[in-house]
CSV table of C-alpha atoms and ligand atoms in Angstrom, one decimal:
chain,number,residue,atom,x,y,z
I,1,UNK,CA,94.9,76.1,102.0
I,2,UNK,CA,93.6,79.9,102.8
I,3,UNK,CA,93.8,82.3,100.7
I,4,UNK,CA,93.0,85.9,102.5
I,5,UNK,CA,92.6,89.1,101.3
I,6,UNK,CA,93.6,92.6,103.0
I,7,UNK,CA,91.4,94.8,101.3
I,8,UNK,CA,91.7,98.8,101.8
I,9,UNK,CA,92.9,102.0,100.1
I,10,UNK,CA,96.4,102.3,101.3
I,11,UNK,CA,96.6,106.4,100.5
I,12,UNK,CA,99.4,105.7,101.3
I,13,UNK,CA,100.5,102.5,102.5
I,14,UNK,CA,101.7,102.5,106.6
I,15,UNK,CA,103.8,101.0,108.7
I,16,UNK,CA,100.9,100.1,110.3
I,17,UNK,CA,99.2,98.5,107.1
I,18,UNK,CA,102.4,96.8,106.8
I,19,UNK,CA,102.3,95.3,110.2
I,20,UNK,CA,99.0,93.6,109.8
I,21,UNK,CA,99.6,92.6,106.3
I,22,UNK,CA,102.8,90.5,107.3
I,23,UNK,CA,101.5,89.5,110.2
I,24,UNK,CA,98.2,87.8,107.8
I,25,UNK,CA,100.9,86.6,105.6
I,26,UNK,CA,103.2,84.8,108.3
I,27,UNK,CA,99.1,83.3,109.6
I,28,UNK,CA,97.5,82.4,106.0
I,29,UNK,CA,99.2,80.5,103.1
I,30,UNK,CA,98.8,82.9,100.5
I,31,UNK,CA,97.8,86.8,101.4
I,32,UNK,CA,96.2,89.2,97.9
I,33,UNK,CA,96.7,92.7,99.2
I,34,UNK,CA,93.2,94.5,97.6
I,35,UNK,CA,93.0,98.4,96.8
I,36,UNK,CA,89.8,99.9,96.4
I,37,UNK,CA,89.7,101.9,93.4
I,38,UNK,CA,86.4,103.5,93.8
I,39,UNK,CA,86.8,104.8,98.0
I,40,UNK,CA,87.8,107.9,97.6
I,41,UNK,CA,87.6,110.6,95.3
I,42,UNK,CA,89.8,113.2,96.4
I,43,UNK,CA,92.6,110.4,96.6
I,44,UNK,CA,96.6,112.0,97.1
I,45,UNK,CA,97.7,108.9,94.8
I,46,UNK,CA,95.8,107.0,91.8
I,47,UNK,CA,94.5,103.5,92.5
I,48,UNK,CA,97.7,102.4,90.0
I,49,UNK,CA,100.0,104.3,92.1
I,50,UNK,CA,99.0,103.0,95.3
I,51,UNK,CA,99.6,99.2,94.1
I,52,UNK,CA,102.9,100.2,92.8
I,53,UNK,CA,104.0,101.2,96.5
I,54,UNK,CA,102.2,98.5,97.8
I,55,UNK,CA,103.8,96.1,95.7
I,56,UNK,CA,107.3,97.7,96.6
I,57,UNK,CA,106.5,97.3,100.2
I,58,UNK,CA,105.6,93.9,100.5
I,59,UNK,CA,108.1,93.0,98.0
I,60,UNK,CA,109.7,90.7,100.9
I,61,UNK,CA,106.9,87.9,101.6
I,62,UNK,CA,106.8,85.5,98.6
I,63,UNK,CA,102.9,84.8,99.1
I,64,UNK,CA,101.8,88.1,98.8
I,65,UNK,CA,100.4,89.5,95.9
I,66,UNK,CA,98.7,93.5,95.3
I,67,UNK,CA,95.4,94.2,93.1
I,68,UNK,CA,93.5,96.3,91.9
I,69,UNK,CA,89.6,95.7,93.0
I,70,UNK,CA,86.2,97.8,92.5
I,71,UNK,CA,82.7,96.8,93.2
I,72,UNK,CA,81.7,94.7,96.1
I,73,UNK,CA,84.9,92.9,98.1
I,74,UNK,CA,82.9,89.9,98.4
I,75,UNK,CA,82.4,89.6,94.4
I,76,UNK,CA,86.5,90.1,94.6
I,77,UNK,CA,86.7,87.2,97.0
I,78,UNK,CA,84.5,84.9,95.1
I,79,UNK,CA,86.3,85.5,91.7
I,80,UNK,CA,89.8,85.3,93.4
I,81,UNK,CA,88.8,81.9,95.4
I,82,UNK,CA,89.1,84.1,98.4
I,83,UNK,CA,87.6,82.2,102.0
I,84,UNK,CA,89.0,84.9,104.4
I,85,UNK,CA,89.4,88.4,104.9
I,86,UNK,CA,91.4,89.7,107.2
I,87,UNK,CA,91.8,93.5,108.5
I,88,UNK,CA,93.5,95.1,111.2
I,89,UNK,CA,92.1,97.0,114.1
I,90,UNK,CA,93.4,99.9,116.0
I,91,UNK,CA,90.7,100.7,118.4
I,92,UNK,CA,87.1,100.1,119.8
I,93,UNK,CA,86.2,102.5,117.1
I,94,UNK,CA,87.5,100.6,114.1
I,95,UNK,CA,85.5,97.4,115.8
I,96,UNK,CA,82.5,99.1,115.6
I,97,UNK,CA,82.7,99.9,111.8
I,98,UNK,CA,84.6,96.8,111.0
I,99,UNK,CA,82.0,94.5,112.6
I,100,UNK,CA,79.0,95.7,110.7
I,101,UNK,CA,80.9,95.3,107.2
I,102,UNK,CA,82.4,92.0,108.6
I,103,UNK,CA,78.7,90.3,109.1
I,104,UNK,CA,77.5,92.2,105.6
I,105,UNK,CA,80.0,90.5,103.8
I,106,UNK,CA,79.1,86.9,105.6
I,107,UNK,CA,75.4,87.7,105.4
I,108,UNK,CA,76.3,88.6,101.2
I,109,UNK,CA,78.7,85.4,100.4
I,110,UNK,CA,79.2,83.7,103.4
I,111,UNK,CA,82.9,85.0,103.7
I,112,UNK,CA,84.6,85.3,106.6
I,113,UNK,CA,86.7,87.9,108.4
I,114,UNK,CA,89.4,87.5,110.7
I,115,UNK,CA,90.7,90.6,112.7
I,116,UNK,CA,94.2,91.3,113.8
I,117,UNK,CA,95.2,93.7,116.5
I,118,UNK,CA,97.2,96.7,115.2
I,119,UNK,CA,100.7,96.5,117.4
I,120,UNK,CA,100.3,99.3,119.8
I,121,UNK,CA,103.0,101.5,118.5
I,122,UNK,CA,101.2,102.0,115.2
I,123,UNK,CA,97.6,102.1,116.6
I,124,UNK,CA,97.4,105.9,116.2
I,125,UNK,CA,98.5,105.6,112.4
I,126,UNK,CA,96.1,106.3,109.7
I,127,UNK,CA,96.7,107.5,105.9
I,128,UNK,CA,93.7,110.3,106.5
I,129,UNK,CA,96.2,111.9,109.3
I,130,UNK,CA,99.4,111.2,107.4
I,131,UNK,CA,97.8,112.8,104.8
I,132,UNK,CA,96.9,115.8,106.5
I,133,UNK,CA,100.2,116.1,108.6
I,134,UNK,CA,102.5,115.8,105.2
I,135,UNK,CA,99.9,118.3,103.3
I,136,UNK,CA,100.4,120.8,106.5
I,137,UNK,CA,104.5,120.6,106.1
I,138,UNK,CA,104.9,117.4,109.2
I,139,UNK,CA,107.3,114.9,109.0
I,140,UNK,CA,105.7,111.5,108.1
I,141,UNK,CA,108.9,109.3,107.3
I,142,UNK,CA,108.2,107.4,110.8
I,143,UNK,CA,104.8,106.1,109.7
I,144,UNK,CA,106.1,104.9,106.0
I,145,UNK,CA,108.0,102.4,104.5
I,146,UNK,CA,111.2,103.5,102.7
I,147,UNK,CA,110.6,105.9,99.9
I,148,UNK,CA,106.9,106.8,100.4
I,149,UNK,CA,107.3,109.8,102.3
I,150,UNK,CA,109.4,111.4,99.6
I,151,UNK,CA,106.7,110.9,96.7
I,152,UNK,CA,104.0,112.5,99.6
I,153,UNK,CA,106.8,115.2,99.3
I,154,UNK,CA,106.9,115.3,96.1
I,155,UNK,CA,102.9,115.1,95.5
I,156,UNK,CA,102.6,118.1,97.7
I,157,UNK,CA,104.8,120.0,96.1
I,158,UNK,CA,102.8,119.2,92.8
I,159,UNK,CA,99.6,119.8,94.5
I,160,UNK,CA,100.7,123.5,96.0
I,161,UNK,CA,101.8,124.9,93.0
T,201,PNS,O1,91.2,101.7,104.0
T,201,PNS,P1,89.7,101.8,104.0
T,201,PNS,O2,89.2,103.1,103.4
T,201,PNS,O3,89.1,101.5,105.4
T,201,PNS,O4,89.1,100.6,103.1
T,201,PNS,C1,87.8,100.4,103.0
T,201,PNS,C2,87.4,99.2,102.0
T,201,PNS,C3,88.0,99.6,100.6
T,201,PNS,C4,88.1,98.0,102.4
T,201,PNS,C5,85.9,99.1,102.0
T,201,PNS,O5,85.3,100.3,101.8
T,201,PNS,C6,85.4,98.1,101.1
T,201,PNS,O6,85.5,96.9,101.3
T,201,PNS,N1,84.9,98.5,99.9
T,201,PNS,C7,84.4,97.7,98.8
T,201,PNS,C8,82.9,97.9,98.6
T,201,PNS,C9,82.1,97.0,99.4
T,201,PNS,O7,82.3,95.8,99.4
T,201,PNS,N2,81.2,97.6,100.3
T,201,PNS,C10,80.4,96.8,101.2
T,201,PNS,C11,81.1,96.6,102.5
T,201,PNS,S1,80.1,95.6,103.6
């Protein structure tokens, strides 16, 4: 049995989050989708808010579960009987960070990571752009699962007033 974590801060959730985190869970028996609480501090959503759409999203796949985490991902691994983590990548640039973290968390715990290509058609995706494309008036519904692109809406309305 493997139990994997997809650890991240999902603010917001993407399609292209989504991608890898059903491709882990059609790969691993049982995936925990992991948001980090502490990442960012000008965050568009609250840590609470982000699992809620999370746990919307991935409402489909029966071994998926969303948390909360903070601290170190490895201590989150070890206290949820994690042995895999498994992250997507989009480009040569995302190797380059996701390597040295990858071999800090082995060199910490021994934990391993496993990555997934992003599918191409999402490889440009990040929540930093959606972000700054819905705060500058864009249309983001293509890169979000149902119903997410209306509370961005709806939290830059809040925000601009
Ligand atoms: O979506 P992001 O912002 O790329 O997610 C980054 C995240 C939360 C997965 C990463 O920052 C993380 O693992 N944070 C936990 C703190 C930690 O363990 N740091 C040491 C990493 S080697």
């Amino acid at each position: 049995m493997s139990r994997a974590v997809c650890p991240g801060s999902f603010d917001p959730v993407t399609r292209g989050h989504l991608d890898v985190i059903g491709r882990a869970a059609g790969l691993l028996h049982e995936v925990v989708v992991a948001v980090g609480h502490n990442s960012k501090k000008n965050a568009l959503f609250a840590p609470d808010e982000r699992v809620a759409m999370l746990a919307d999203a991935c409402a489909e796949w029966p071994g998926v579960t969303v948390s909360l985490f903070g601290g170190l991902l490895v201590d989150f691994c070890a206290e949820h009987q994690i042995d895999v983590i498994a992250k997507g990548l989009r480009s040569a640039s995302d190797f380059d960070y996701e390597l040295k973290m990858a071999q800090m968390n082995a060199r910490l715990t021994g934990v391993d990571t496993v990555f997934l290509p992003t599918a191409p058609q999402w490889s440009y995706v990040s929540s930093s752009l959606v972000r700054e494309v819905a705060l500058l008036g864009g249309d983001v519904t293509p890169f979000l699962p149902p119903g997410i692109a209306d509370r961005i809406l709806e939290r830059v309305r809040q925000r601009s007033q």
